[in-house]
Short mmCIF file of C-alpha atoms and ligand atoms in Angstrom, two decimals:
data_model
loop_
_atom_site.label_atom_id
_atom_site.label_comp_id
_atom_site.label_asym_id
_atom_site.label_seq_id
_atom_site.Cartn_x
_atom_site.Cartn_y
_atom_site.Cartn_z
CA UNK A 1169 -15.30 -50.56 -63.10
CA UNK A 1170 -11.86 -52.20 -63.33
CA UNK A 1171 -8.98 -50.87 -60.52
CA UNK A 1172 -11.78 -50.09 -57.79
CA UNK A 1173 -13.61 -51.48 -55.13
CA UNK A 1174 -17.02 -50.32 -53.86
CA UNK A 1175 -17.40 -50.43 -50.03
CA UNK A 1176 -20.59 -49.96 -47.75
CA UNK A 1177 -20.47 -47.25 -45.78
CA UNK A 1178 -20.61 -48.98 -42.86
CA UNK A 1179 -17.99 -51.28 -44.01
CA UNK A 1180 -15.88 -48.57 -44.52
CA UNK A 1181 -16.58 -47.18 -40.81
CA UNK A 1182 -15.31 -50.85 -39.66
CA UNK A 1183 -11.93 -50.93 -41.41
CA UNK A 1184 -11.08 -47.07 -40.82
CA UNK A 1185 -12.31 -48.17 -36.81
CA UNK A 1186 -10.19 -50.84 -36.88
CA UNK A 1187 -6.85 -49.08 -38.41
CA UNK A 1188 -7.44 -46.60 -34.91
CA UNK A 1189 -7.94 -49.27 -33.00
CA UNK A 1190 -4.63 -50.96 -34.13
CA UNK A 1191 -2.86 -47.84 -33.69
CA UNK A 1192 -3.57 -48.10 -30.01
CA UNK A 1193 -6.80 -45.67 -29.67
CA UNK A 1194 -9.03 -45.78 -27.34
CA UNK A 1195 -12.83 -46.42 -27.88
CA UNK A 1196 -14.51 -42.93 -27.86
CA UNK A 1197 -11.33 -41.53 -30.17
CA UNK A 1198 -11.38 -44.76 -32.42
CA UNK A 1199 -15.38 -44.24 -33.23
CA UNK A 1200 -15.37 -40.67 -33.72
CA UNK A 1201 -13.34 -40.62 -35.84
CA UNK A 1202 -13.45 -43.36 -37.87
CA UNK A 1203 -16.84 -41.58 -38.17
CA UNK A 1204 -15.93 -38.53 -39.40
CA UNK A 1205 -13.53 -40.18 -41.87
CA UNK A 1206 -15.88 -42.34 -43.08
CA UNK A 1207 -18.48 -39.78 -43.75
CA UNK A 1208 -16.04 -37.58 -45.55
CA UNK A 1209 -15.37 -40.55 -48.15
CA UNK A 1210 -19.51 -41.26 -48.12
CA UNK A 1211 -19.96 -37.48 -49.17
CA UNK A 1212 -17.07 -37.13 -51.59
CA UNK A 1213 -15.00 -34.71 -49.76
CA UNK A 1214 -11.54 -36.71 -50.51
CA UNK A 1215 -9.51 -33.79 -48.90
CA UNK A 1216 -10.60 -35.02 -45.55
CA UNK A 1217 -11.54 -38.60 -46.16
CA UNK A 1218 -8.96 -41.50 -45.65
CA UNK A 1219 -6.11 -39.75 -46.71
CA UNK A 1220 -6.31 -38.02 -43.61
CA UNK A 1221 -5.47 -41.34 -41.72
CA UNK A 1222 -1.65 -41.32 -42.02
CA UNK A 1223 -0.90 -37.84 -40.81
CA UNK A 1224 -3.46 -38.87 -37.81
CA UNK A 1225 -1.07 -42.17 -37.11
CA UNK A 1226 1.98 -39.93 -37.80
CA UNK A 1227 0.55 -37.37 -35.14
CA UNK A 1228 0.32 -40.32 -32.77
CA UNK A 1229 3.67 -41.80 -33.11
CA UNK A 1230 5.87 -38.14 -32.80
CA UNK A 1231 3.73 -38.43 -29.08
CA UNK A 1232 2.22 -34.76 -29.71
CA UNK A 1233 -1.28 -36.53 -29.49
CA UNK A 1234 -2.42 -38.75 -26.91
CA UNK A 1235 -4.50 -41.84 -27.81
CA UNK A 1236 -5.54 -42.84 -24.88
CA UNK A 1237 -7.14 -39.45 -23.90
CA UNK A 1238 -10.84 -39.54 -22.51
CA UNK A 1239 -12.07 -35.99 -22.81
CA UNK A 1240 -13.55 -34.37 -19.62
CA UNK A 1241 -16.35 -32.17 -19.49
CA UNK A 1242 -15.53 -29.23 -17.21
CA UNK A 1243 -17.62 -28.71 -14.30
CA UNK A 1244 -21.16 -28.26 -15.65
CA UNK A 1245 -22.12 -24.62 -14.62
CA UNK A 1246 -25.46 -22.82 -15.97
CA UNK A 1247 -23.61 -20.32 -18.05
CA UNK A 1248 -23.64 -20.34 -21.84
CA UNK A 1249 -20.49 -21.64 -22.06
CA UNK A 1250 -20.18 -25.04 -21.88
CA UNK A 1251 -16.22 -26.21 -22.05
CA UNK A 1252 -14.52 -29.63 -22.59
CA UNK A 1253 -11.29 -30.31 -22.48
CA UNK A 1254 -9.64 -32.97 -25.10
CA UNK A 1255 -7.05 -33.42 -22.59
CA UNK A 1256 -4.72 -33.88 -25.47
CA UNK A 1257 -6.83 -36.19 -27.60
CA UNK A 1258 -8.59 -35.54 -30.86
CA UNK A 1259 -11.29 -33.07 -30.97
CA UNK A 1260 -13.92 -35.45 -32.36
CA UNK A 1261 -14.97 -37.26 -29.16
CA UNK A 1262 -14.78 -34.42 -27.19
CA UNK A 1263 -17.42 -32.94 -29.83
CA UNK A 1264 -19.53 -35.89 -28.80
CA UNK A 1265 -18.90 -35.70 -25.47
CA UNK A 1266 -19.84 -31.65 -24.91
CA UNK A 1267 -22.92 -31.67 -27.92
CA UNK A 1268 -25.84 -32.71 -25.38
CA UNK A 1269 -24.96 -30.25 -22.98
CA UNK A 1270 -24.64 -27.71 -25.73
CA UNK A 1271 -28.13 -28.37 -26.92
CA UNK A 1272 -29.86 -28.97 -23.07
CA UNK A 1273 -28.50 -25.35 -22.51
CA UNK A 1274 -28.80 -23.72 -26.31
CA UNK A 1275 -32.90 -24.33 -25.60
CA UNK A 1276 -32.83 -23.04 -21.76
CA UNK A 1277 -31.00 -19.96 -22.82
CA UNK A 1278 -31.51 -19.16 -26.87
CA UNK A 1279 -27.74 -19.32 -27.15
CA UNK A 1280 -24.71 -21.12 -26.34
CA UNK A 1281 -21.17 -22.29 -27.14
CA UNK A 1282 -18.73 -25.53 -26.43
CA UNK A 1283 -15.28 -24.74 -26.21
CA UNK A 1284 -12.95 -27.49 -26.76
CA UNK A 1285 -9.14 -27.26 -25.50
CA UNK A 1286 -6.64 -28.89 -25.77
CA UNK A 1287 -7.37 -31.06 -29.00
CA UNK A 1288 -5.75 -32.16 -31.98
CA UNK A 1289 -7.77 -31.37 -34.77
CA UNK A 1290 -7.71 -32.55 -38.77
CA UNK A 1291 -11.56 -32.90 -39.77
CA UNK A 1292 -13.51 -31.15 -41.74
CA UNK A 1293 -16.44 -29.15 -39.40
CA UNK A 1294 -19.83 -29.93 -41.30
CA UNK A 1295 -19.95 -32.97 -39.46
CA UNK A 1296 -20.49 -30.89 -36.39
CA UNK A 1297 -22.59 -28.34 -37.95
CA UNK A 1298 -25.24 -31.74 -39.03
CA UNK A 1299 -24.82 -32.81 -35.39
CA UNK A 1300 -26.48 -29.33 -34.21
CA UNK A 1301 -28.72 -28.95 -37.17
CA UNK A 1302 -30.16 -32.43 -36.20
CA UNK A 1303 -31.43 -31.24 -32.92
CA UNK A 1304 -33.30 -28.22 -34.68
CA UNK A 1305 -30.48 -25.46 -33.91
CA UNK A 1306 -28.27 -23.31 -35.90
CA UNK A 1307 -24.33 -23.68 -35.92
CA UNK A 1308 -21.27 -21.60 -36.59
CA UNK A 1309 -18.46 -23.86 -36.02
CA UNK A 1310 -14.69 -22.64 -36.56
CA UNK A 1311 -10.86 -23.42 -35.61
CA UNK A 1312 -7.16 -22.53 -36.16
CA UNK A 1313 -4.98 -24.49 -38.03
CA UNK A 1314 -1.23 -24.12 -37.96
CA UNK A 1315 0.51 -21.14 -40.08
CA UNK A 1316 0.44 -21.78 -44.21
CA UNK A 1317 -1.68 -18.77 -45.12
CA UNK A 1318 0.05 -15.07 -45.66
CA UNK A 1319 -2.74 -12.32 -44.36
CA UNK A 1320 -3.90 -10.52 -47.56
CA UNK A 1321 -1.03 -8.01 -48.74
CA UNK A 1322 1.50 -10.00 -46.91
CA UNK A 1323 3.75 -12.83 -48.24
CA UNK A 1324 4.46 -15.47 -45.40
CA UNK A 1325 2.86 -18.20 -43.73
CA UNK A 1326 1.14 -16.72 -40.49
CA UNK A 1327 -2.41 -17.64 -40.28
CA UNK A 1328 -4.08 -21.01 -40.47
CA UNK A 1329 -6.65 -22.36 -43.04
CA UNK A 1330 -8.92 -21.77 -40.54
CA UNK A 1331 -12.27 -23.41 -41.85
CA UNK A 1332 -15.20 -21.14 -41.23
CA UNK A 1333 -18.87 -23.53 -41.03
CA UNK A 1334 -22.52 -22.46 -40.46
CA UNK A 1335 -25.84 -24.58 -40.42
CA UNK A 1336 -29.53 -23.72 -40.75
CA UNK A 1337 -31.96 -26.87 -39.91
CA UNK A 1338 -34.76 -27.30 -42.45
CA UNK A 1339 -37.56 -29.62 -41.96
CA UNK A 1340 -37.88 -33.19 -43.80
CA UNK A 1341 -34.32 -32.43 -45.74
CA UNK A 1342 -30.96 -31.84 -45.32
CA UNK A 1343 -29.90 -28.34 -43.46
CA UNK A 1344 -28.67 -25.33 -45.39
CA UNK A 1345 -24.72 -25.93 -44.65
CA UNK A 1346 -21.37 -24.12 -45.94
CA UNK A 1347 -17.83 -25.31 -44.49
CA UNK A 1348 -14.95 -23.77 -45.37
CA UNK A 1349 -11.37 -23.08 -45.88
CA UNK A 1350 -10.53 -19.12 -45.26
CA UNK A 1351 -7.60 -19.96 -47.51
CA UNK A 1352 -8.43 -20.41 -51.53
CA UNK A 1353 -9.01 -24.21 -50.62
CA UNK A 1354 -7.86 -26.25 -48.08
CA UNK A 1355 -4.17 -27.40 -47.58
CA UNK A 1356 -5.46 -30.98 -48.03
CA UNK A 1357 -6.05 -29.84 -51.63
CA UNK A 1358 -2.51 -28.77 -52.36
CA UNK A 1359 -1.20 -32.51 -51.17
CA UNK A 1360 -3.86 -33.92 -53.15
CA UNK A 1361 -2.64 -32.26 -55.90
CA UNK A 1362 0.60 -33.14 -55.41
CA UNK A 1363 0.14 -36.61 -54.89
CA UNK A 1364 -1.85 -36.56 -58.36
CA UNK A 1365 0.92 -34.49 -60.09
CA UNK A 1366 -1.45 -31.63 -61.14
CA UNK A 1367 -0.57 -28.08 -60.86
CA UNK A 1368 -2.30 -25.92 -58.54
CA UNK A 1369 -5.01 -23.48 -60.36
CA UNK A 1370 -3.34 -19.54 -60.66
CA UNK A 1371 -4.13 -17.72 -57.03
CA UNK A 1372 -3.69 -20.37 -54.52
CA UNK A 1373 -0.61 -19.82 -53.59
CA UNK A 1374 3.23 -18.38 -53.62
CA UNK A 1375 6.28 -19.76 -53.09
CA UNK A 1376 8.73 -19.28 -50.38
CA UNK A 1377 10.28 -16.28 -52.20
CA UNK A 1378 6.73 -14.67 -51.97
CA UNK A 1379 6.16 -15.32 -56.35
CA UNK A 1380 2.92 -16.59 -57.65
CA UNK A 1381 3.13 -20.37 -58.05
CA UNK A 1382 1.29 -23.62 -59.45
CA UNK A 1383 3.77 -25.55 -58.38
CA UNK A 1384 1.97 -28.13 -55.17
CA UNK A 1385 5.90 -28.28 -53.85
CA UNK A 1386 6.50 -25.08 -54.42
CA UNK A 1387 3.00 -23.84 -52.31
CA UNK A 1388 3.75 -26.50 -49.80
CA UNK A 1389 6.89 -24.57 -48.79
CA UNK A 1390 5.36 -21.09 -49.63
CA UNK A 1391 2.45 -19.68 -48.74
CA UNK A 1392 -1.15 -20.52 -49.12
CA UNK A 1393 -3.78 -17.12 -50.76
CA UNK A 1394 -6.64 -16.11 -48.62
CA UNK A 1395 -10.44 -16.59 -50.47
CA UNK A 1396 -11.84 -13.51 -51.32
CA UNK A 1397 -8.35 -11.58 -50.79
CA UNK A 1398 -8.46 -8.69 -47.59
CA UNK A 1399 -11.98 -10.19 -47.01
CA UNK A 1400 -11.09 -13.85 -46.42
CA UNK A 1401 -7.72 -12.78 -44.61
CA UNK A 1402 -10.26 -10.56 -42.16
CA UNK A 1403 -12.24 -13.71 -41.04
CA UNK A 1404 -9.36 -15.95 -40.52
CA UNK A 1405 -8.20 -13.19 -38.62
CA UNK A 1406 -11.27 -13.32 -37.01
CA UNK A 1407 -11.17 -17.13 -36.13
CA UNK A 1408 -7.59 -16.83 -34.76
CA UNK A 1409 -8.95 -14.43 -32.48
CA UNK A 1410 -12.22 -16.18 -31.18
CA UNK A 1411 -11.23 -19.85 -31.70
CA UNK A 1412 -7.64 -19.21 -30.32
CA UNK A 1413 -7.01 -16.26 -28.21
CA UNK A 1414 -10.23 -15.85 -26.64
CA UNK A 1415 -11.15 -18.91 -26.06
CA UNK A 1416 -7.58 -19.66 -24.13
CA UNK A 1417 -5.89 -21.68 -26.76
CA UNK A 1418 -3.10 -21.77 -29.74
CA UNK A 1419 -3.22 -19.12 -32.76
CA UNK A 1420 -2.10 -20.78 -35.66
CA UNK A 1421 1.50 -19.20 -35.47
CA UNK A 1422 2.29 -20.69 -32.14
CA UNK A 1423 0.61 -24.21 -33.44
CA UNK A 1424 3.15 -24.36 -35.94
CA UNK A 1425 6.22 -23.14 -33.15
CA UNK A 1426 4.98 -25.88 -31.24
CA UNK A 1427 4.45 -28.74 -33.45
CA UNK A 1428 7.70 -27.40 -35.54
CA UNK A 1429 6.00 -28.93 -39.14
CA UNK A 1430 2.89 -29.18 -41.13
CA UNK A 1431 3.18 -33.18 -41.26
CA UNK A 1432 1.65 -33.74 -38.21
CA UNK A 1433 -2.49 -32.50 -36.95
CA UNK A 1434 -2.34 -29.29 -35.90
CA UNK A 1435 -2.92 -28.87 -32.03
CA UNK A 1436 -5.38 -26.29 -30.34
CA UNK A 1437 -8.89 -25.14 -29.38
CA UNK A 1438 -12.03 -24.90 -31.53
CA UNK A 1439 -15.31 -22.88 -31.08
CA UNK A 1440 -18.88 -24.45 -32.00
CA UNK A 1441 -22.20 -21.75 -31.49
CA UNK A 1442 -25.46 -23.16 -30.84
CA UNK A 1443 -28.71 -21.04 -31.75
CA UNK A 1444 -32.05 -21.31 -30.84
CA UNK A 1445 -33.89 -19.43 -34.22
CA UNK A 1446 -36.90 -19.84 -32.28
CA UNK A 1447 -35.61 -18.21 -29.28
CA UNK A 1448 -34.03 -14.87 -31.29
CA UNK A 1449 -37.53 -14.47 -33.69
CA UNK A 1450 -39.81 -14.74 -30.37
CA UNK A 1451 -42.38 -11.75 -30.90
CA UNK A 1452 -41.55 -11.00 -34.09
CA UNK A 1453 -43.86 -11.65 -36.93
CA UNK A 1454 -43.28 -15.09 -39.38
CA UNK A 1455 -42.02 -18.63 -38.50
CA UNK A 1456 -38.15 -18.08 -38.83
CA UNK A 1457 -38.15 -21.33 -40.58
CA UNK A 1458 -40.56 -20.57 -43.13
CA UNK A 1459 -39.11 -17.57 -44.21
CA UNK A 1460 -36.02 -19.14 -44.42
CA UNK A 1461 -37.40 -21.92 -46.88
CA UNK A 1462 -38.53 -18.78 -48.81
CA UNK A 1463 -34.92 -17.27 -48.78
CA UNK A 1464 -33.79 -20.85 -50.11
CA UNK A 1465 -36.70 -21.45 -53.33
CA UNK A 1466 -35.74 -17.88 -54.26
CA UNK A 1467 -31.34 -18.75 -54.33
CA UNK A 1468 -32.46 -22.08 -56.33
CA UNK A 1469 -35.64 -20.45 -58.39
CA UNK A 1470 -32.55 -18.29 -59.86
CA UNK A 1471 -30.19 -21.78 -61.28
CA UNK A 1472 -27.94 -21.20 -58.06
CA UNK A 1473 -27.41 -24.16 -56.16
CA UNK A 1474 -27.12 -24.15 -52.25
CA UNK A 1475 -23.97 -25.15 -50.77
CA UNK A 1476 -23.82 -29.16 -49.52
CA UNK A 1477 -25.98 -29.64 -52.07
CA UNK A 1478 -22.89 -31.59 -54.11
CA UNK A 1479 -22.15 -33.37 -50.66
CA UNK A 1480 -25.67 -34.50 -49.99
CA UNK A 1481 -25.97 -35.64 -53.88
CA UNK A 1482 -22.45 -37.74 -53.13
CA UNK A 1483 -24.14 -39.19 -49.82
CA UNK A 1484 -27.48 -40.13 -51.61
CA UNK A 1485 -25.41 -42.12 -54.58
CA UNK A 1486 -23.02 -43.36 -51.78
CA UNK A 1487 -26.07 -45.15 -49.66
CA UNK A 1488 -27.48 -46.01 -53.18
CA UNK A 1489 -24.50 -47.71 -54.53
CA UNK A 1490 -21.85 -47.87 -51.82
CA UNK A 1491 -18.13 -46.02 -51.77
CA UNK A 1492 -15.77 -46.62 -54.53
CA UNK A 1493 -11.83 -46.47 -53.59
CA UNK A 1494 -9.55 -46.95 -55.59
CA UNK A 1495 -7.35 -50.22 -55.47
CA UNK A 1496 -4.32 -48.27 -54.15
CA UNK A 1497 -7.01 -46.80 -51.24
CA UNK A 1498 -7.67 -50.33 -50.93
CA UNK A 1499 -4.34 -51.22 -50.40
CA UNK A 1500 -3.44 -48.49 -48.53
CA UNK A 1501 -5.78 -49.27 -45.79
CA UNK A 1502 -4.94 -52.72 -45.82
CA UNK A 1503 -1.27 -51.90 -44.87
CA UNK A 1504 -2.44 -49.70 -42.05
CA UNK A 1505 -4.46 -52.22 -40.67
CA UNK A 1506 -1.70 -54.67 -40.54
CA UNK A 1507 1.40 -53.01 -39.81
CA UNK A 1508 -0.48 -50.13 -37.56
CA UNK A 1509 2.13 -47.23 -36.36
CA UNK A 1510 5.08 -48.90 -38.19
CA UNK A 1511 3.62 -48.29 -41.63
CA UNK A 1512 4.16 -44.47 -40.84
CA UNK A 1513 7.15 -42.42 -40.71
P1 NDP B 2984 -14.81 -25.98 -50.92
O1 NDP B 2984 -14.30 -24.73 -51.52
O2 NDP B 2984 -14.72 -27.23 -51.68
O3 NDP B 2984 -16.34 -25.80 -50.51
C1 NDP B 2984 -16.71 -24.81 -49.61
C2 NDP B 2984 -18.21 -24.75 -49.43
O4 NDP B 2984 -18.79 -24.09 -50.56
C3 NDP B 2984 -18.90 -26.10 -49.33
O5 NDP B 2984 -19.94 -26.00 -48.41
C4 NDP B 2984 -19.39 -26.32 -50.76
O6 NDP B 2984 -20.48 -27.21 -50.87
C5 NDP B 2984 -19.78 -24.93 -51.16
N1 NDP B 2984 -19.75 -24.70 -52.61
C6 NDP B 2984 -18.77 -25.04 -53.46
N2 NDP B 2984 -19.10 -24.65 -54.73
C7 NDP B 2984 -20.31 -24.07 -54.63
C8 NDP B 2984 -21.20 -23.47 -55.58
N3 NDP B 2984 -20.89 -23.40 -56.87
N4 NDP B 2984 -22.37 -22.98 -55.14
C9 NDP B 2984 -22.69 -23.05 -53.82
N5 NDP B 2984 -21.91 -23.60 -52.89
C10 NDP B 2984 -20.74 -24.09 -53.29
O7 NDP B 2984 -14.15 -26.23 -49.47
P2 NDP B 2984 -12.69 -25.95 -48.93
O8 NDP B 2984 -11.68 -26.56 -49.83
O9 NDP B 2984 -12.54 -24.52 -48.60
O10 NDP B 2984 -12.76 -26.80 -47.57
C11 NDP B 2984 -12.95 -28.20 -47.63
C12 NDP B 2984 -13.03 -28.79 -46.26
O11 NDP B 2984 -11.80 -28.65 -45.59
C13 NDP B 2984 -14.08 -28.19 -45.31
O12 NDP B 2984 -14.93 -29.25 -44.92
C14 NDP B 2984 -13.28 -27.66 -44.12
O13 NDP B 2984 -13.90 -27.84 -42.86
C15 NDP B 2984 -12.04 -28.50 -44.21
N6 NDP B 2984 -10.91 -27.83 -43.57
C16 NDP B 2984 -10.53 -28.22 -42.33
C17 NDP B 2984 -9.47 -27.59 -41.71
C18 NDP B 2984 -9.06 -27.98 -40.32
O14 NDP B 2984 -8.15 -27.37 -39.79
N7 NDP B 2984 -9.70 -28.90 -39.68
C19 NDP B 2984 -8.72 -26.52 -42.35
C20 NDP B 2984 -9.24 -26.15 -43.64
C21 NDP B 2984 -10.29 -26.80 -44.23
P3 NDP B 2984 -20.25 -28.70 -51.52
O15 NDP B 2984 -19.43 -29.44 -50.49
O16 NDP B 2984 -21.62 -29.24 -51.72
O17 NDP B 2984 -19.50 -28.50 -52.81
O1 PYC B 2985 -6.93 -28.98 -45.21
O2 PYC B 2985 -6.15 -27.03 -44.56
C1 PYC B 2985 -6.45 -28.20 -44.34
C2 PYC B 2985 -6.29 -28.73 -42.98
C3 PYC B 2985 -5.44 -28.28 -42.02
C4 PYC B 2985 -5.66 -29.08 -40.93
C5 PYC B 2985 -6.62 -29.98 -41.24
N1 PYC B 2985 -7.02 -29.75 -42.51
#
């Protein structure tokens, strides 16, 4: 195929790592997440794959992220809460950082959560969720954002996108996984569509007079639509509570009061749920597990498909035949390599 280039996924790991790197990150931040950027691109989720890079770099040269930031785990305890602080770094490696103690204490106690604090935070969550589904535990992993969504029946930006992610582990194949938006899609979407020149489909979004619009410029400036109307504006509701409020951290209003703009990662807490199945079905009849396989044959017997199951297709074909990005991506990364902080604004 003319205008593209296909890339290994490694390979891919190695230049995003490096673009970090160059931008004066540390190790643990630089891996993580040149990992989860990479893996985005690998499963063909393009709203949080490399484009995401720039507004990371941007984040880091406005100061209201700190690159140098090794995340501390706070003084191990044996409750079920296990907390790390990002002490102003990305929440990625402090994910890595807190996950074994989540798990250790998840199977002593059936249950438990890491907080993170203090973290800037642009990823999508189902790399988390596989992280937890890995070790044979269910997930429920969610976060603010900053303000771009109008609560159902309102007509301003006031909560976040707030994605909303779950994972059941299955045996010998991938986990059952969902991740997302509690907005109509993610705001990465809108920018994508802008940057394509496509209008926005009808119900994403109004402008910044509170009318319906399809207009990416026009959303960007408005106000993002909540999935599933009063339903979808109840959960991120939810999530500013738990993820933000409760957990000691930003809502997404007083993310966006402190960052004063969209342009930059949003900066706050997030909330990640371990479960034990094991531990919660002890005594009752049936292998939790099993049943759940049974749960699964039955969505697919009916023509349904299971959600991740277009991701996992996109990693398969991406390990079969590499990455393709398009010579602008190409190009794009290239600059970012060699100019580093300077090619941002
Ligand atoms: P989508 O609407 O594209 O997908 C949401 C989920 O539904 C996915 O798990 C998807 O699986 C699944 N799905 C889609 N279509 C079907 C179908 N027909 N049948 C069954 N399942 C289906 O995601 P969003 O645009 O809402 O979010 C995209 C990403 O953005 C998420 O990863 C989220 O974490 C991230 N995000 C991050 C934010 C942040 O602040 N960090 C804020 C908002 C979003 P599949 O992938 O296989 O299609
Ligand atoms: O796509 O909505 C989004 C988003 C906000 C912050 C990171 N991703």
């Amino acid at each position: 195929m003319t205008g593209h280039v296909t890339l290994t996924h490694k390979e891919l790991y190695q230049r995003v790592e490096a673009i970090f790197r160059k931008a004066g990150l540390n190790d643990p931040q630089s891996r993580a997440l040149a990992k989860v950027i990479a893996a985005g691109e690998r499963d063909a989720c393009k709203s949080h794959g490399i484009y995401r890079i720039e507004g990371a770099m941007r984040t880091v040269k406005a100061g209201k992220v700190k690159p140098d930031a090794i995340p501390e785990l706070l003084a191990a305890d044996e409750t079920a809460i296990v907390k790390v602080n990002a002490r102003g770094g990305f929440a990625n490696a402090a994910f890595e950082l807190g996950l074994p103690e989540l798990v250790a204490r998840t199977r002593r106690l059936g249950l438990a959560a890491l907080v993170i604090n203090d973290c800037s935070h642009f990823s999508a969550l189902w790399p988390e969720v596989e992280a937890v589904t890995g070790e044979g535990l269910a997930a429920l992993v969610m976060c603010p954002s900053y303000a771009t969504v109008a609560p159902a029946g309102g007509s301003r930006p006031l909560l976040g996108t707030n994605p909303f992610a779950f994972g059941w582990p299955r045996q010998n194949q991938f986990p059952y996984v969902f991740d997302f938006a509690t907005s109509v899609a993610a705001r990465g979407e809108i920018e994508l569509h802008r940057r394509a020149g496509k209008p926005l489909p009808e119900g994403w979004a109004l402008d910044a007079s509170g009318k319906p619009t399809t207009e990416p410029e026009a959303a960007l400036a408005g106000a993002m639509l909540t999935f599933g109307g009063h339903k979808g504006s109840a959960i991120g509701t939810m999530i500013e509570l738990l993820a933000g409020i409760m957990i000691g951290d930003l809502t997404s209003p007083e993310v966006l009061d402190y960052l004063g703009t969209t342009t930059l990662a949003p900066f706050h807490g997030e909330l990640i749920i371990a479960m034990s199945p094991q531990a919660f079905a002890a005594g009752r009849p049936g292998d939790p597990f099993s049943r759940a396989e049974v749960l699964f044959d039955a969505i697919v017997g009916q023509g349904a498909r299971l959600p991740s199951q277009r991701r996992f297709a996109a990693r398969a074909r991406a390990d079969a035949e590499g990455i393709l990005l398009a010579d602008a991506e190409i190009e794009q990364l290239d600059r970012l390599l060699s100019l580093g902080l300077d090619a941002v604004v």
